[in-house]
Short mmCIF file of C-alpha atoms and ligand atoms in Angstrom, two decimals:
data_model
loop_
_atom_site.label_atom_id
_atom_site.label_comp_id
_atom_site.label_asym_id
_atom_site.label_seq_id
_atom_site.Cartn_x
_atom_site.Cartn_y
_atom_site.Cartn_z
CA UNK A 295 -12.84 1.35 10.85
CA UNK A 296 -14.62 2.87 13.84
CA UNK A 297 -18.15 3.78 11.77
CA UNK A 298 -18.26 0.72 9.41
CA UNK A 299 -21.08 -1.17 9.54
CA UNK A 300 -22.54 -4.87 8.03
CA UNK A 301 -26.10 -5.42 7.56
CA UNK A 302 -27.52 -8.48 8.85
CA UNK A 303 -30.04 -9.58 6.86
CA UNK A 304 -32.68 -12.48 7.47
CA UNK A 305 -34.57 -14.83 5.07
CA UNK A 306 -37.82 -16.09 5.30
CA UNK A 307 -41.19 -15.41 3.89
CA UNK A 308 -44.80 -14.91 4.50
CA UNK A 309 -45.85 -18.28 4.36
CA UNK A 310 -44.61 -18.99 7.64
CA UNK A 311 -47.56 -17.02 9.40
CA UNK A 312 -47.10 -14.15 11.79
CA UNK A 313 -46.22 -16.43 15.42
CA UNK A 314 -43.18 -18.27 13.34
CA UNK A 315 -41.81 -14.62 11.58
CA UNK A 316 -41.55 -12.82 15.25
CA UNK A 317 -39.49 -15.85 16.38
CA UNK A 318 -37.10 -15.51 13.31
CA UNK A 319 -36.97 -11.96 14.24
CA UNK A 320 -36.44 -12.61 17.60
CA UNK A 321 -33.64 -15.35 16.92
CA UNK A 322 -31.74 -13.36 13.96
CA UNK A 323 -31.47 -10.34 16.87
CA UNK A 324 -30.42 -12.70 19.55
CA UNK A 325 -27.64 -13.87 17.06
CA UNK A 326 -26.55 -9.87 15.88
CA UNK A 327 -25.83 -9.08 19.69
CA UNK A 328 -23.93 -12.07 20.29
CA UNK A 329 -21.78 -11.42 17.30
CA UNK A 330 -21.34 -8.14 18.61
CA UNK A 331 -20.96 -8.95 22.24
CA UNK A 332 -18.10 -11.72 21.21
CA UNK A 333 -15.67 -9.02 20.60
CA UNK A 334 -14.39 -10.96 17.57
CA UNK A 335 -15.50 -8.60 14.82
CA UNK A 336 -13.78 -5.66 13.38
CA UNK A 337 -17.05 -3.98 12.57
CA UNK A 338 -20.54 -3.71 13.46
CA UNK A 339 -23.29 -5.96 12.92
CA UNK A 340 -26.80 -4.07 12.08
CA UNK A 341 -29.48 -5.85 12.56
CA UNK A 342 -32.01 -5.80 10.13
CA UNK A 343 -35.89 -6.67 9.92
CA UNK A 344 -36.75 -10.17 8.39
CA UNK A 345 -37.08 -9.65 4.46
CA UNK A 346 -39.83 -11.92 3.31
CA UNK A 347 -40.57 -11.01 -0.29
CA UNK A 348 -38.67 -9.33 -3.50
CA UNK A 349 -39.68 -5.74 -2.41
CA UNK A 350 -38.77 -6.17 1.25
CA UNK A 351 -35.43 -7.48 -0.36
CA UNK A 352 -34.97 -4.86 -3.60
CA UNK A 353 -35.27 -1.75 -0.72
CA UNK A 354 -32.93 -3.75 2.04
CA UNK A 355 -30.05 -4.03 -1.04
CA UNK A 356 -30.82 -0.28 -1.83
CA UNK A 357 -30.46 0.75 1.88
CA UNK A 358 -27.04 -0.89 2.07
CA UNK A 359 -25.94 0.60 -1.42
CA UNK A 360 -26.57 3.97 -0.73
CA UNK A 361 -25.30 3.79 3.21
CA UNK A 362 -21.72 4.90 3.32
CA UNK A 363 -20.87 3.62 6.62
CA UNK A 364 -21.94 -0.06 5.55
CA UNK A 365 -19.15 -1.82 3.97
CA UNK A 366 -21.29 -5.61 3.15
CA UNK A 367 -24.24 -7.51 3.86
CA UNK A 368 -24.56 -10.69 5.69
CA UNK A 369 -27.50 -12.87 4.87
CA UNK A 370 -29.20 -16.06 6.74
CA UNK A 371 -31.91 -18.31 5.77
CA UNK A 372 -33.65 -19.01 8.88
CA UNK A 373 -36.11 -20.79 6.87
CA UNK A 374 -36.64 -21.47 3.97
CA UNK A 375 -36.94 -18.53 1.23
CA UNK A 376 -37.64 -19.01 -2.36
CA UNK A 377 -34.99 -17.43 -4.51
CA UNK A 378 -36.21 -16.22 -7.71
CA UNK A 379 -37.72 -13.32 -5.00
CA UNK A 380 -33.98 -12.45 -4.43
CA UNK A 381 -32.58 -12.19 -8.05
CA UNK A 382 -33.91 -8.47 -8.42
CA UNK A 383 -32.55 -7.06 -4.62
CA UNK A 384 -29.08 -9.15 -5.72
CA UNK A 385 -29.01 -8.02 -9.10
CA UNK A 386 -28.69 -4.18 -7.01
CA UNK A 387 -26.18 -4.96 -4.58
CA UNK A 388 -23.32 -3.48 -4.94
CA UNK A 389 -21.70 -4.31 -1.71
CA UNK A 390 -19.66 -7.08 -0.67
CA UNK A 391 -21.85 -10.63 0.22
CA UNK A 392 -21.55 -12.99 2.74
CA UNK A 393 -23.72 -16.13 3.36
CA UNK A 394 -23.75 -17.46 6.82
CA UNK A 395 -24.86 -20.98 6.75
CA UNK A 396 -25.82 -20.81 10.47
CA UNK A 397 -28.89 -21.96 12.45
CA UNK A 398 -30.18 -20.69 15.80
CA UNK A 399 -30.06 -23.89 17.44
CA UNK A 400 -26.46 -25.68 17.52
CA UNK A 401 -27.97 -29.66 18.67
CA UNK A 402 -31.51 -30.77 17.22
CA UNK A 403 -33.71 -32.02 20.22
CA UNK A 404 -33.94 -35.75 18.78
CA UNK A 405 -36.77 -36.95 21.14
CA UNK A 406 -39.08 -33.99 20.61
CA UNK A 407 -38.39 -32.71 16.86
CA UNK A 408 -41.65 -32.79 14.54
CA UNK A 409 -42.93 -30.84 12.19
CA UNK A 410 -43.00 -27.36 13.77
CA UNK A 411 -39.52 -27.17 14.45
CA UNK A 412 -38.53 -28.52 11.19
CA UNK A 413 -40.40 -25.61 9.29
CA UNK A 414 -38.90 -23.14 12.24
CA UNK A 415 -35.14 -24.20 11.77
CA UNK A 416 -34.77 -25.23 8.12
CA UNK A 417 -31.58 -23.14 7.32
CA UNK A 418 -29.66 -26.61 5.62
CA UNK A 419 -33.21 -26.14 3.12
CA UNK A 420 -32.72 -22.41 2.77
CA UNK A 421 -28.92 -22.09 2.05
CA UNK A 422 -29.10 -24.36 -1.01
CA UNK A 423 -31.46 -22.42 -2.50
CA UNK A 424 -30.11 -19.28 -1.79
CA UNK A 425 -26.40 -20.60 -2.82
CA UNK A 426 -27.78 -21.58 -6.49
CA UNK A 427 -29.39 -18.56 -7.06
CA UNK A 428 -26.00 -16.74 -6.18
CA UNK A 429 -24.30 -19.59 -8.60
CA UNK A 430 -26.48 -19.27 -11.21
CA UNK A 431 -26.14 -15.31 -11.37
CA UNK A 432 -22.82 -15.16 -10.76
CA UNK A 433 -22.45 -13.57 -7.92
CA UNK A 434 -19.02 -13.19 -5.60
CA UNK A 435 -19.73 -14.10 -2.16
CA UNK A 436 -18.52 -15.75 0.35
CA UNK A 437 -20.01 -19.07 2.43
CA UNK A 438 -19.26 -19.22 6.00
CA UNK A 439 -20.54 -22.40 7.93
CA UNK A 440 -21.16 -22.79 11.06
CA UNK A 441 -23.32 -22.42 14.48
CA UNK A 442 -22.70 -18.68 15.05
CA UNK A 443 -21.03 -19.63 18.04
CA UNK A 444 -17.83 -20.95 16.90
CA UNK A 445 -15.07 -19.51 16.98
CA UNK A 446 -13.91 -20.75 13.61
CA UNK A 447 -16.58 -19.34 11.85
CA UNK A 448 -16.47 -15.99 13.95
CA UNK A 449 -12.87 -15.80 12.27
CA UNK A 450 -13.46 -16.32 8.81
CA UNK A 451 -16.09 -13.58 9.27
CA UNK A 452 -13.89 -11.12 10.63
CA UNK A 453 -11.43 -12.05 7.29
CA UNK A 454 -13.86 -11.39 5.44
CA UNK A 455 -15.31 -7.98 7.28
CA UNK A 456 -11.67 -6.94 6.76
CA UNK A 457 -11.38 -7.94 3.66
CA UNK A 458 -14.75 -5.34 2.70
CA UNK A 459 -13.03 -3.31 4.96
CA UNK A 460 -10.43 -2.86 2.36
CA UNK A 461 -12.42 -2.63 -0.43
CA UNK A 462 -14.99 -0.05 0.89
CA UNK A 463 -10.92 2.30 1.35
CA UNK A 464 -10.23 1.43 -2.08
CA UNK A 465 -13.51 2.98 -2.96
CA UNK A 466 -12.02 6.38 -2.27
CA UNK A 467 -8.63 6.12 -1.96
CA UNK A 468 -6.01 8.83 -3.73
CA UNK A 469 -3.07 8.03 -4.41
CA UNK A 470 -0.42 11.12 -5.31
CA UNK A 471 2.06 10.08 -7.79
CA UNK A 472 4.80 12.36 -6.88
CA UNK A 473 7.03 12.20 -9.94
CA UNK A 474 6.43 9.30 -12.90
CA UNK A 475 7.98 5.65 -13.00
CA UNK A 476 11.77 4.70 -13.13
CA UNK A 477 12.73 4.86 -16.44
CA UNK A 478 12.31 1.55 -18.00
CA UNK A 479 11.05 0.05 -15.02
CA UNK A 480 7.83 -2.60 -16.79
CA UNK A 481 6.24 -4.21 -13.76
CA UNK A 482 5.35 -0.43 -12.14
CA UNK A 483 3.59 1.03 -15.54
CA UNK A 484 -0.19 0.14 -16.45
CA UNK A 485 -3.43 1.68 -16.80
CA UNK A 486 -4.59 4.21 -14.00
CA UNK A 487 -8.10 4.46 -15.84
CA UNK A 488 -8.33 0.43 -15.89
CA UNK A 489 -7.24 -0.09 -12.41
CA UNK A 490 -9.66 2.67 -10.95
CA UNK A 491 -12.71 0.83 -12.75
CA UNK A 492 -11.31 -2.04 -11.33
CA UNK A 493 -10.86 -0.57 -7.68
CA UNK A 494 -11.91 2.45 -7.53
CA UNK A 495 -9.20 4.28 -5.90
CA UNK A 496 -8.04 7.27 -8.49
CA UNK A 497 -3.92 7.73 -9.45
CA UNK A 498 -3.01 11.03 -10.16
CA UNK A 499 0.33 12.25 -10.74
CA UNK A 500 2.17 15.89 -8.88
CA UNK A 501 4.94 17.61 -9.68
CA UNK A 502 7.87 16.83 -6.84
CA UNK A 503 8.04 20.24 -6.99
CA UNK A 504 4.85 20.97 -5.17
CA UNK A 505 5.92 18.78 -2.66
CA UNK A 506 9.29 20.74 -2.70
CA UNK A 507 7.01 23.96 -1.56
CA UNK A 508 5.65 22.15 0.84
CA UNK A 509 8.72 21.36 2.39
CA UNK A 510 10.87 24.56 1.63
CA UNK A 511 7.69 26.01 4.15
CA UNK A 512 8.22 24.16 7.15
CA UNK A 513 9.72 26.21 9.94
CA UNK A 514 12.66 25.62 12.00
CA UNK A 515 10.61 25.20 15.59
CA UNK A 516 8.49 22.26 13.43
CA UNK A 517 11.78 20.67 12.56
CA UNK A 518 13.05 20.98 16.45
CA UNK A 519 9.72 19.03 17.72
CA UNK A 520 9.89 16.28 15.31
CA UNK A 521 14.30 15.83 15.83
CA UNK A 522 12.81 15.58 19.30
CA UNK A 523 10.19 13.22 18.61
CA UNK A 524 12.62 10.74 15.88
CA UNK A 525 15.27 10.98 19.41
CA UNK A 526 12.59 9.96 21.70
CA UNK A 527 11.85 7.01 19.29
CA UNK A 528 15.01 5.67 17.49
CA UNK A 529 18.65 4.94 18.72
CA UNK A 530 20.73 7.25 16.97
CA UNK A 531 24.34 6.31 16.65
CA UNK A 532 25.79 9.50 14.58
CA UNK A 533 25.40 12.49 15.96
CA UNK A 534 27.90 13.97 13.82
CA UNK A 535 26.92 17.46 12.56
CA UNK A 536 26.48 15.73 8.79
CA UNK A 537 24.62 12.85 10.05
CA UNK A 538 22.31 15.88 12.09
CA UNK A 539 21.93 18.37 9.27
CA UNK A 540 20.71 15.30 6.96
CA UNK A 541 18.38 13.68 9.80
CA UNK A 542 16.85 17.26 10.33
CA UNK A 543 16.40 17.63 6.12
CA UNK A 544 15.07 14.32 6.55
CA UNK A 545 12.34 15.29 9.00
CA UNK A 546 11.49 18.86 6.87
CA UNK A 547 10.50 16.51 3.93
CA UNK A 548 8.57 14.53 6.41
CA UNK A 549 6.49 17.29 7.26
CA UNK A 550 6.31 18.56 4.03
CA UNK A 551 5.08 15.43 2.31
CA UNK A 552 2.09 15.34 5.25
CA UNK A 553 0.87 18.77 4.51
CA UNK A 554 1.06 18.31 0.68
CA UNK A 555 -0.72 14.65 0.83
CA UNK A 556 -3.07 16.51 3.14
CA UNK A 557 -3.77 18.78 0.66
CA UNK A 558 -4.44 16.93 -2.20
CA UNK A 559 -6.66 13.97 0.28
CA UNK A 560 -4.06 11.45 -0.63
CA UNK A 561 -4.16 8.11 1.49
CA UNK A 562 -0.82 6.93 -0.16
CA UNK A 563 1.98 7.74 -2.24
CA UNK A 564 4.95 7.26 -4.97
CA UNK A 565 8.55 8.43 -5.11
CA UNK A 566 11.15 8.22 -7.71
CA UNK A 567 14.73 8.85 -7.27
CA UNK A 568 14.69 9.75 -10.74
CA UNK A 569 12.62 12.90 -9.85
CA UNK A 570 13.81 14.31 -6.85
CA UNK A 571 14.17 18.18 -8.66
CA UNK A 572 14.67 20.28 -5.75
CA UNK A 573 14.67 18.30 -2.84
CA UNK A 574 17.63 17.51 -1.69
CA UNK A 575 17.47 13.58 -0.55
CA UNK A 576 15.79 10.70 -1.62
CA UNK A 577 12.51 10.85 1.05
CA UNK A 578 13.02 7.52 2.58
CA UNK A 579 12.48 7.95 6.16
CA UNK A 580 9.72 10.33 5.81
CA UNK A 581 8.27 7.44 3.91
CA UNK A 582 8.71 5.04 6.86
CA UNK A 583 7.17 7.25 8.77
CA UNK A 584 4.11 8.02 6.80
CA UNK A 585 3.59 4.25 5.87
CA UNK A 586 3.62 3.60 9.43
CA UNK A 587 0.83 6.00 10.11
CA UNK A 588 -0.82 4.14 7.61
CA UNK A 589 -0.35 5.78 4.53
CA UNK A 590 0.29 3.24 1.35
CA UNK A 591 3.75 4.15 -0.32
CA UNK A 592 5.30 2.49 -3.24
CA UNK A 593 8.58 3.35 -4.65
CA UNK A 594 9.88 4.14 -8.17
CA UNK A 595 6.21 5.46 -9.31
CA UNK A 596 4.45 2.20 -8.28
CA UNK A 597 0.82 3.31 -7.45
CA UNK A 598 -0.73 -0.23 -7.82
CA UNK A 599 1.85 -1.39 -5.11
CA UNK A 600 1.03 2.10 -3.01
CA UNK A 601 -2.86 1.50 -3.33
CA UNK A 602 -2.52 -2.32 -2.48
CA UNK A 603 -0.45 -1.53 1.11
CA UNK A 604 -3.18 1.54 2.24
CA UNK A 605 -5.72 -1.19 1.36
CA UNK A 606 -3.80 -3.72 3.24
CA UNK A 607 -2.91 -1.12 6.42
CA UNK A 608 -6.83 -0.69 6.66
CA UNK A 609 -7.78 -5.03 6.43
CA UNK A 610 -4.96 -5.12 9.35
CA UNK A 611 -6.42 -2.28 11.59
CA UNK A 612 -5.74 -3.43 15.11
CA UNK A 613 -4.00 -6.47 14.40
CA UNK A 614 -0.43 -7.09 15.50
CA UNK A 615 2.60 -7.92 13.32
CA UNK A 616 2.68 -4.21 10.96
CA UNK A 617 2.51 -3.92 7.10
CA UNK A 618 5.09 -2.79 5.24
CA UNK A 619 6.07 -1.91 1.40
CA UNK A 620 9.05 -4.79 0.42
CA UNK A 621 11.32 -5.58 -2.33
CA UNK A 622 12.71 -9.59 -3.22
CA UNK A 623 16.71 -8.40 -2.92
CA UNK A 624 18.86 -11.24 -2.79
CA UNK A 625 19.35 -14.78 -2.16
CA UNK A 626 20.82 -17.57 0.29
CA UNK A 627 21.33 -20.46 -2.38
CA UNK A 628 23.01 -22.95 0.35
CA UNK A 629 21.53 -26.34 -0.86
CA UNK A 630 18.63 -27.23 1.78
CA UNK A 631 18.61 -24.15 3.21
CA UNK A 632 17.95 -21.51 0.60
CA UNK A 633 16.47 -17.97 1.67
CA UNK A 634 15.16 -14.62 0.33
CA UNK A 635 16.76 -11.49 1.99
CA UNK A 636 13.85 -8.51 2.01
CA UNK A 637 14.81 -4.89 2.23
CA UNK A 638 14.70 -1.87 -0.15
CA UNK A 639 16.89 1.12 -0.66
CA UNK A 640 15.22 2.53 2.18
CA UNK A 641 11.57 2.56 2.58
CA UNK A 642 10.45 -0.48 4.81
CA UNK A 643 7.57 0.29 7.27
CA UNK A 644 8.84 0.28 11.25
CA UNK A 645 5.49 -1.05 11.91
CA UNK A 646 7.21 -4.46 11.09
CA UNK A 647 10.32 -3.90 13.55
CA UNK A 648 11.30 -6.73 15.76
CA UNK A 649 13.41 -3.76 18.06
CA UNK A 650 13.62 -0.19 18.40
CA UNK A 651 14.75 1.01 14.60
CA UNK A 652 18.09 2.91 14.30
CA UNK A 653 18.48 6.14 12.52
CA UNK A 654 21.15 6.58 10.29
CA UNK A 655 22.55 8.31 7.62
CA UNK A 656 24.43 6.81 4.76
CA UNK A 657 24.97 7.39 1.09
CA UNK A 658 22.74 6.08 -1.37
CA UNK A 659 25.44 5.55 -4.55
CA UNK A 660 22.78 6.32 -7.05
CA UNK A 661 20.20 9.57 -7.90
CA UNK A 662 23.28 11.80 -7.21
CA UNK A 663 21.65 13.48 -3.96
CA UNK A 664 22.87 14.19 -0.43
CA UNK A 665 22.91 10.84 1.73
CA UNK A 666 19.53 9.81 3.07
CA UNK A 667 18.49 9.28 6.33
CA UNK A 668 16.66 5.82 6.97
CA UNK A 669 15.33 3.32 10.00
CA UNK A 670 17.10 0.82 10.06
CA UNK A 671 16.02 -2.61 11.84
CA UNK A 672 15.19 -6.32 11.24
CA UNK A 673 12.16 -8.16 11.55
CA UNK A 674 10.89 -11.03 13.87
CA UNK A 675 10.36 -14.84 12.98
CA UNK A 676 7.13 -16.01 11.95
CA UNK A 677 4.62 -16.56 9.41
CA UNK A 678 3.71 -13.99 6.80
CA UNK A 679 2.94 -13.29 3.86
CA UNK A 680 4.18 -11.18 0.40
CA UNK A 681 1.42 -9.34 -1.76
CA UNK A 682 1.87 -8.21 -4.96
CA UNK A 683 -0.70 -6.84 -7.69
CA UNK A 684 0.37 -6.91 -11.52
CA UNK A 685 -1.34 -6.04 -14.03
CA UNK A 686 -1.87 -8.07 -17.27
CA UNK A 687 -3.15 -7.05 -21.07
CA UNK A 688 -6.99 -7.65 -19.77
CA UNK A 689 -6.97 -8.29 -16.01
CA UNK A 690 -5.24 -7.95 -12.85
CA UNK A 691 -3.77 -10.51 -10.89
CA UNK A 692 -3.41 -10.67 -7.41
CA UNK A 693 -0.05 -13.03 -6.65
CA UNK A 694 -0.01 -13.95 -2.20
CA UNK A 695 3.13 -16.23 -0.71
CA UNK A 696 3.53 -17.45 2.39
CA UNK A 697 6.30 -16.90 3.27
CA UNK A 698 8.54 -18.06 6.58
CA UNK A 699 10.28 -15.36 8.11
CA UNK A 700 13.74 -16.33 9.79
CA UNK A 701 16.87 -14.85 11.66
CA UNK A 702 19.63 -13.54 9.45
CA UNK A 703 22.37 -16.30 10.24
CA UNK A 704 24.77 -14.21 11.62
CA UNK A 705 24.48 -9.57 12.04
CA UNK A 706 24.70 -7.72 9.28
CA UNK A 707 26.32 -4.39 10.29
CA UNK A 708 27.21 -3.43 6.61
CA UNK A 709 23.48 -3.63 5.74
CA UNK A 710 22.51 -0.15 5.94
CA UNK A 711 18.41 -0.57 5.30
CA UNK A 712 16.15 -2.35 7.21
CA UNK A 713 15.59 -6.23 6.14
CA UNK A 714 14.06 -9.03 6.71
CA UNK A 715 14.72 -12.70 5.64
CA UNK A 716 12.31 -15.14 4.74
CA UNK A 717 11.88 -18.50 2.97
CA UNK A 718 8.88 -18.96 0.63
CA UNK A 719 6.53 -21.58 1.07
CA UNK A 720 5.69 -24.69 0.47
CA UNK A 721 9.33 -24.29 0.09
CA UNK A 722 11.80 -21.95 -1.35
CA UNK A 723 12.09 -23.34 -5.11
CA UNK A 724 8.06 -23.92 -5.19
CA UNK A 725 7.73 -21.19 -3.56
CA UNK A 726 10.60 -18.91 -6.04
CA UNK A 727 9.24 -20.72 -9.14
CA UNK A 728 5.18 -19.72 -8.56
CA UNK A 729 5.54 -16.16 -8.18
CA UNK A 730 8.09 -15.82 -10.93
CA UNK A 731 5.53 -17.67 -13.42
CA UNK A 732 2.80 -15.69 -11.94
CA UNK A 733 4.35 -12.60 -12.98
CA UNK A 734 4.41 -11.15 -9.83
CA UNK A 735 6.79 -7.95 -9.41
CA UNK A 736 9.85 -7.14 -7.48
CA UNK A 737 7.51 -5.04 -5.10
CA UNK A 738 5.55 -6.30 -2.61
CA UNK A 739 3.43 -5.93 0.45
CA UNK A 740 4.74 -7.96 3.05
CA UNK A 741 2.74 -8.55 6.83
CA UNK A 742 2.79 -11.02 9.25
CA UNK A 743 -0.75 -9.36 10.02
CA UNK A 744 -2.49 -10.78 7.33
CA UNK A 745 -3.58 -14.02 6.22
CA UNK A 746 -3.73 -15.51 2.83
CA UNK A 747 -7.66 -16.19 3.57
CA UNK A 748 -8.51 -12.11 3.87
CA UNK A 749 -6.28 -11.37 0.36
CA UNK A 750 -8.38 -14.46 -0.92
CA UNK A 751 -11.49 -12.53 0.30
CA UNK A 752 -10.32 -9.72 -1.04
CA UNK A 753 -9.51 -11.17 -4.96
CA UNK A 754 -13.62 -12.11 -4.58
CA UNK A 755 -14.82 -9.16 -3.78
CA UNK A 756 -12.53 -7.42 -6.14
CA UNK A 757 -13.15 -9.66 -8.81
CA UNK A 758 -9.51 -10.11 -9.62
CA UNK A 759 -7.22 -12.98 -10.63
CA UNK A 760 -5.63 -14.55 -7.23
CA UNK A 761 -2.75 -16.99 -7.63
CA UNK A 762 -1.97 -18.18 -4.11
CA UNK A 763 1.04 -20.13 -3.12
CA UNK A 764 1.77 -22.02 -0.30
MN1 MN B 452 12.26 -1.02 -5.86
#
């Protein structure tokens, strides 16, 4: 996120005369390094000179098009600034929008307003006619209020920087399909060509056995530094020779899988353990791993799920609580205090760990291969939320639950995969009930690092369906 960049862009027009227009300059800079200098944004704010008329505003949209590093444009009406001057710049932008209904000056001065400062600070005028000419043409954006102070408003600004944040990594994003969807599996199939329209991000599908090249050429020394790295990180109980030989296969695929996603400028993902031809495990912790170095991963061939968790591991840069790829398992049905138990055959993200993960080897009972290494841990209490992206006959739909993480109620030392436990919100049978009518899949994308406001955000700027419960 370190180059991204929003475009602050001020209203007005020439009307004003040339002493008011270097004020509004002044002001709209004065706000741009306070936003930067409050250390509450994620990316940062450009300012940008005062656009008073529809060519001033058709080149401004065209700069922040054809910038790469600028991921949206943020737009204030200082004064007022007739619209039908905007509809051509708007009708270019193809960046996310924001509208900041702020004004310079947070308290009028009662006993000396008059005329002058009325025509100076008339942002309450402005906004309306800036927000109907968005509403009339259509457009996606989002309305922040608020003196450009407060905190509040500082935050659902950074939501929604994050949110463009994801979208500009969608923009580019590869995702390797290593191997095609589990056989009869519905939820996980659907239209590459549709969703990259929709997104962007391009699906393209690899032979495992590429990836098996890429691992069969790892050297022994590479597989020594990594065992040494996994025992510097993670408890390992078994240090049987089995339990070894598999955690040392495990970490060859690991460094297989980097080079070959390396190779091809993938960003995230899919396995199948219906295609594992030639290697000789299911790749589960070297997909821990690689999600938690931010790669998207979705298993069983699911790309839109392995697209939707890069794009989420890029909105939660720098935030605390970890994203991770997540499956609904099983439930608690004790009346009153009914649960969801997370997990998946293998593949949840460490970056969601409440301790030090565990490495372990056990059998998998299904794909007929050697037994897998895995992390194994739990998860801390807390709010979060579950993610998941289906696709429809003519749409997408993006499906968000909060969700109430809990303790297990008692250790679960048969459990061989990591887990978590959780109780949908409002409340488990709303909560249940909504995301099976929704449609929303088996996978998800589960973080404690997100909230529902960024994946709302995020639906907007994508254009997508959202169906948010909770
Ligand atoms: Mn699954």
């Amino acid at each position: 996120m370190g180059s991204n960049k929003i475009f602050f862009l001020t209203g007005s027009q020439d009307l004003y005369g040339a002493e008011p227009l270097a004020k509004v300059a002044a002001n709209a800079e004065n706000i741009v390094r306070e936003l930067n200098g409050s250390g509450r944004l994620s990316a940062e704010i450009v300012w940008h000179p005062t656009v008073r008329n529809s060519a001033e505003i058709v080149s401004a949209m065209r700069e922040a098009n054809q910038d790469d590093d600028c991921i949206g444009v943020i737009t204030w009406m200082h004064t007022f600034s007739p619209a039908k001057m905007r509809i051509n710049g708007l009708k270019l932008l193809q960046k996310p929008l924001l509208h900041f209904a702020t004004q310079f000056n947070r308290l009028l001065p009662w006993s000396e307003i008059d005329m002058d400062f009325m025509n100076l600070n008339q942002a309450a005028h402005g906004d309306r006619e800036f927000g109907f000419i968005c509403t009339r043409m259509g457009l996606a954006r989002k309305v922040v209020v608020g003196h450009w102070s407060d905190p509040e408003a500082l935050a659902a600004i950074d939501n929604w920087i994050r949110a463009a944040a994801g979208w500009h990594e969608s923009q580019t994003l590869r995702v390797a399909r290593i191997g095609d969807n589990m056989r009869e599996v519905a939820v996980t199939e659907g239209d590459k060509v549709a969703a990259q329209i929709q997104f962007g991000y391009a699906v393209n599908t690899y032979g495992v056995g590429d990836v098996a090249e890429c691992i069969a050429r790892i050297s022994e020394p590479e597989v020594d530094e990594l065992f040494r790295e996994y025992s510097e990180l993670y408890a390992i109980p078994d240090r049987s020779p089995e339990a070894l030989s598999s955690i040392r296969d495990a970490a060859r695929q690991e460094l297989g899988l980097r080079s070959f996603l390396e190779q091809v400028g993938a960003r995230a993902l899919t396995t199948t353990f219906e295609d594992l031809h030639g290697l000789n495990q299911l790749p589960g912790l070297a997909c821990q791993r690689l999600m938690a170095d931010g790669y998207g991963f979705g298993a069983e061939g699911d790309w839109k799920t392995a697209a939707l968790l890069r794009i989420m591991k890029v909105m939660a840069f720098g935030l605390r609580g970890g994203v991770s790829f997540m499956e609904d398992y099983t439930y608690h049905l004790e009346s009153g205090r009914e649960r969801a138990l997370g997990a998946h055959m293998l593949e949840v993200c460490p970056s969601i760990a409440a301790d030090r993960p565990s490495l372990e080897v056990h059998p998998l009972g299904i794909g007929g291969k050697s037994a897998p290494a895995r992390l194994r841990f739990g998860t801390p209490p807390g709010m979060a939320i579950n993610a998941s992206l289906i696709e429809l006959k003519d749409r997408f739909r993006l499906i968000v639950n909060r969700v109430k993480t809990v303790a297990p109620d008692a250790a679960l030392p048969r459990l061989p995969v990591a887990h978590t436990v959780w109780i949908p919100q409002p409340d488990f049978k709303t909560g249940v009930r909504r995301w099976i009518e929704a449609g929303g899949a088996h996978h998800a994308v589960y973080t404690p690092a997100l909230s529902p406001e960024i994946m709302t955000d995020f639906a907007r700027i994508a254009g997508i369906e959202l169906t948010l419960i909770e």
